[in-house]
Short mmCIF file of C-alpha atoms in Angstrom, two decimals:
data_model
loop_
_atom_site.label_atom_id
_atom_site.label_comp_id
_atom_site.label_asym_id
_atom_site.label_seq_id
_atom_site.Cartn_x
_atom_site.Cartn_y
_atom_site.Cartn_z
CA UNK A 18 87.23 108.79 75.17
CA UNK A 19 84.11 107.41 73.25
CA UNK A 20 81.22 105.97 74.46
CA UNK A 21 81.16 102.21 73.48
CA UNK A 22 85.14 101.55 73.17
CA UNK A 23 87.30 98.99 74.01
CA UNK A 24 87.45 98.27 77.35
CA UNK A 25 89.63 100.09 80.01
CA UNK A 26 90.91 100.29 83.53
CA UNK A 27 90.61 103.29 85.06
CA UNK A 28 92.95 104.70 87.80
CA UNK A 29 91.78 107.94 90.06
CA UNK A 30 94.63 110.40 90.96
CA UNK A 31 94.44 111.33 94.24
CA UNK A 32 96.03 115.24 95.46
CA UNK A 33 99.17 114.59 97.54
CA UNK A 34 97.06 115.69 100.44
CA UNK A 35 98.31 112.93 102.94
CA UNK A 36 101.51 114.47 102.43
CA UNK A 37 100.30 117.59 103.81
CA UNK A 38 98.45 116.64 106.31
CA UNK A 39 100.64 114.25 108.57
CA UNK A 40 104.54 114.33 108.73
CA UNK A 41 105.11 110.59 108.43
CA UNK A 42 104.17 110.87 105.04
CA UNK A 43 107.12 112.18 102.65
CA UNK A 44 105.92 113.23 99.30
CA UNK A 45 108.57 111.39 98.39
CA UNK A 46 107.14 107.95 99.92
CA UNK A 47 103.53 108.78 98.73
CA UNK A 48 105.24 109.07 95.08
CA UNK A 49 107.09 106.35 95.05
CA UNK A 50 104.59 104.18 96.50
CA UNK A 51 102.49 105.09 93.70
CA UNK A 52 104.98 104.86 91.14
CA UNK A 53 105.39 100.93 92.17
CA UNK A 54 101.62 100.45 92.06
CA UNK A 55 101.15 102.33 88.49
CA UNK A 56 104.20 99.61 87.52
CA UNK A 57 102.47 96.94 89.23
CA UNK A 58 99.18 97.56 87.24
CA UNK A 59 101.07 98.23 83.24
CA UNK A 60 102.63 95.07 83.71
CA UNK A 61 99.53 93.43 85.38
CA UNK A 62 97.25 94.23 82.13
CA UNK A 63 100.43 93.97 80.07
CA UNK A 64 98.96 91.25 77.90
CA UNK A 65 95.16 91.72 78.02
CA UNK A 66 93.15 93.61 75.39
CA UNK A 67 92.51 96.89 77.38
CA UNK A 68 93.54 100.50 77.69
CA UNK A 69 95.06 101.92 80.77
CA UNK A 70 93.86 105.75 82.28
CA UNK A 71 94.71 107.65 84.53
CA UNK A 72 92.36 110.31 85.58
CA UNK A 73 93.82 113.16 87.75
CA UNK A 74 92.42 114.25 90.73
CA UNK A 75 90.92 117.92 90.51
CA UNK A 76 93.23 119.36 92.82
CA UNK A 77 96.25 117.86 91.32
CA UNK A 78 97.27 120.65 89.57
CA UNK A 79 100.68 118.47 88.20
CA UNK A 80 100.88 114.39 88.08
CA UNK A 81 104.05 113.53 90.10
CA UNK A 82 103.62 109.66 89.12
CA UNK A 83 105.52 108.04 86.33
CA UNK A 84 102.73 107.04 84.00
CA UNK A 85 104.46 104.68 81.85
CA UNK A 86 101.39 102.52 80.32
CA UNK A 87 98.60 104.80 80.89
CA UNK A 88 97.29 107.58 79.37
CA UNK A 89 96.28 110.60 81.02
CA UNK A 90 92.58 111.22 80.60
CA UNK A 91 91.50 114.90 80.34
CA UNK A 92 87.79 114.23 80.40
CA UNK A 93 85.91 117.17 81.85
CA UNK A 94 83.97 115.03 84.28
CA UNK A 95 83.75 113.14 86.90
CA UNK A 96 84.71 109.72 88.04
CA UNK A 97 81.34 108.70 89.02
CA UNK A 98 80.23 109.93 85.38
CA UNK A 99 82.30 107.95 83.81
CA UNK A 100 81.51 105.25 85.60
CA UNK A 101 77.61 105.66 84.70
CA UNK A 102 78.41 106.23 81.01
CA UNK A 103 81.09 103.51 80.64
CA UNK A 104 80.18 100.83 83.17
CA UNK A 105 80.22 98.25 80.66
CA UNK A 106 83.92 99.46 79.61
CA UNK A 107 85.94 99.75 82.65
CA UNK A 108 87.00 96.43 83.56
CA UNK A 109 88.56 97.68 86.55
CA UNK A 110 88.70 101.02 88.78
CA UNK A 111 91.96 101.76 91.30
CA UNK A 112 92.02 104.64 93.68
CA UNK A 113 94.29 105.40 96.59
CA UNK A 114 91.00 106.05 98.96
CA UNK A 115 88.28 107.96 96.58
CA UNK A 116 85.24 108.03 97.34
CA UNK A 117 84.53 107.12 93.49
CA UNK A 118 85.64 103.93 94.61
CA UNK A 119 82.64 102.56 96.50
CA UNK A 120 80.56 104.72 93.24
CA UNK A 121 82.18 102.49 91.15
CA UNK A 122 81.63 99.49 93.45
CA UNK A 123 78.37 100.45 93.86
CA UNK A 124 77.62 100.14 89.71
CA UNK A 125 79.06 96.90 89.39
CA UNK A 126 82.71 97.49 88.77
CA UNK A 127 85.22 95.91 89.91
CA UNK A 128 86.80 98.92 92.08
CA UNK A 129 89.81 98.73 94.62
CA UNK A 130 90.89 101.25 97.02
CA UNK A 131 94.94 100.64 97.57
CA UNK A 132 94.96 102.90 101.02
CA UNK A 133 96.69 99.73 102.69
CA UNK A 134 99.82 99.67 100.41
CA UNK A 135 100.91 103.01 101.88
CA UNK A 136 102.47 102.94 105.04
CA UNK A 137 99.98 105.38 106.26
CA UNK A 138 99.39 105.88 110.10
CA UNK A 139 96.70 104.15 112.03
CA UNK A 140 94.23 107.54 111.78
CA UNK A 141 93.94 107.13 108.09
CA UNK A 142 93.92 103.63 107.83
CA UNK A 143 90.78 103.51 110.21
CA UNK A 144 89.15 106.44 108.55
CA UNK A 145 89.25 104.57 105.00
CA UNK A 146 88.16 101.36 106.66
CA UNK A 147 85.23 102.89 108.09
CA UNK A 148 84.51 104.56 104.06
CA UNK A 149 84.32 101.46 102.58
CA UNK A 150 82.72 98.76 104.95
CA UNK A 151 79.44 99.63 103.42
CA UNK A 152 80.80 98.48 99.88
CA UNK A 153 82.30 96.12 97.57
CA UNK A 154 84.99 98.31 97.55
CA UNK A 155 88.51 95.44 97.67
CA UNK A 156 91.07 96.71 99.62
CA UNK A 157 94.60 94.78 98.52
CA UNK A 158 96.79 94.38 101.63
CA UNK A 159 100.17 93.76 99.26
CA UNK A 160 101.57 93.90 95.62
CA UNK A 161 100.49 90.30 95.25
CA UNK A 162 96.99 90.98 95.75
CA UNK A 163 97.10 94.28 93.47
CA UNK A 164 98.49 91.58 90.95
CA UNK A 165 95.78 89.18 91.50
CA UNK A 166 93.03 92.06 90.87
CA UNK A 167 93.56 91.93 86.88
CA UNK A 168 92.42 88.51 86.58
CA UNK A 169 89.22 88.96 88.31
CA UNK A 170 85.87 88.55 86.83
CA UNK A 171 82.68 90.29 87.46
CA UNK A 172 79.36 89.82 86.39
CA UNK A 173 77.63 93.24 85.45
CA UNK A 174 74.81 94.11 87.83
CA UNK A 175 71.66 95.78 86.96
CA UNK A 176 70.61 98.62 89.16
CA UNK A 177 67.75 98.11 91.83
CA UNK A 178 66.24 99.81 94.36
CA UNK A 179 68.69 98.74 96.94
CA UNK A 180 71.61 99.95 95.35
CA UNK A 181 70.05 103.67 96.09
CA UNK A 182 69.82 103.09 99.86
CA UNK A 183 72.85 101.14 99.54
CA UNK A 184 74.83 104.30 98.11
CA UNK A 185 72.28 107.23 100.16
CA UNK A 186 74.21 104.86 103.27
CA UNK A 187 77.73 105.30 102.33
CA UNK A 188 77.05 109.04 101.58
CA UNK A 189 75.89 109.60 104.87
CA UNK A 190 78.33 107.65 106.76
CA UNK A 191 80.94 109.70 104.73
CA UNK A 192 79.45 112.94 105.55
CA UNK A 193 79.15 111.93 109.20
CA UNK A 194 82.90 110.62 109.24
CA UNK A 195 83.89 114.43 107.48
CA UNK A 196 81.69 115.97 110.62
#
């Protein structure tokens, strides 16, 4: 990926942790579910002028997810780096629940955490509701409002002073909510 290119969406992998963690989630939903959105999205930019990523999580050793559309990028760093280097780029970030999501927010980018298309239980939903209500992070509630994200604008911010105590606020709460 070069500095200066055309621009791009970026979508975050996320492990299959969920999957792990509570029973109600199959592996098989989580991929599935995922599978739709990662449709959803190809089609969505279908016709615009941009390039489609997906960056794995670093846990997921193997992508599950039918990546038809996107490539796989094997940067060796970080959302949030990306983010800082290509801000002007990335038209558009998508996560399952990162916390690169309210980063990405945070810099100006259009960013959307897609937690409420799972059919996750209450726990999680609550816990990723509380990550984001410091941010600009959008949270689509269906497929139509994942469709309506790629024809949304946004006006590049500039950095200020705020936006440090804005992010040094979600940090914490984060930390406190992992406590």
């Amino acid at each position: 990926l070069e500095k200066n290119k055309k621009p791009y969406i970026l979508f975050t992998g996320h492990s299959l942790g969920p999957t792990s963690q509570f029973e109600d989630i199959t592996k098989e939903s989580y991929i599935e579910t995922t599978n739709h959105i990662l449709s959803v999205l190809s089609d969505c930019y279908l016709n615009q002028d941009v390039k489609l990523y997906y960056k794995p999580h670093p846990r997921e050793e193997t992508i599950h997810f039918d990546l038809a559309g996107f490539e796989v990028l094997k940067e060796p760093m970080t959302s949030e780096m990306l983010f800082a280097r290509d801000r002007s780029s990335i038209k558009a970030a998508y996560s399952v629940a990162s916390n690169s999501s309210a980063t990405a927010a945070l810099m100006g980018i259009n960013s959307y955490a897609l937690y409420k298309l799972y059919q996750y239980p209450d726990v999680l939903i609550e816990r990723a509701d509380r990550r984001y209500e410091l941010s600009a992070v959008k949270k689509p509630a269906n497929m139509e409002e994942l469709r309506n994200s790629s024809i949304e604008v946004r006006a590049l911010n500039k950095y200020d002073e705020s936006d440090v105590g804005h992010l040094k606020a979600i940090i914490e709460k984060i930390v406190a909510d992992v406590s």
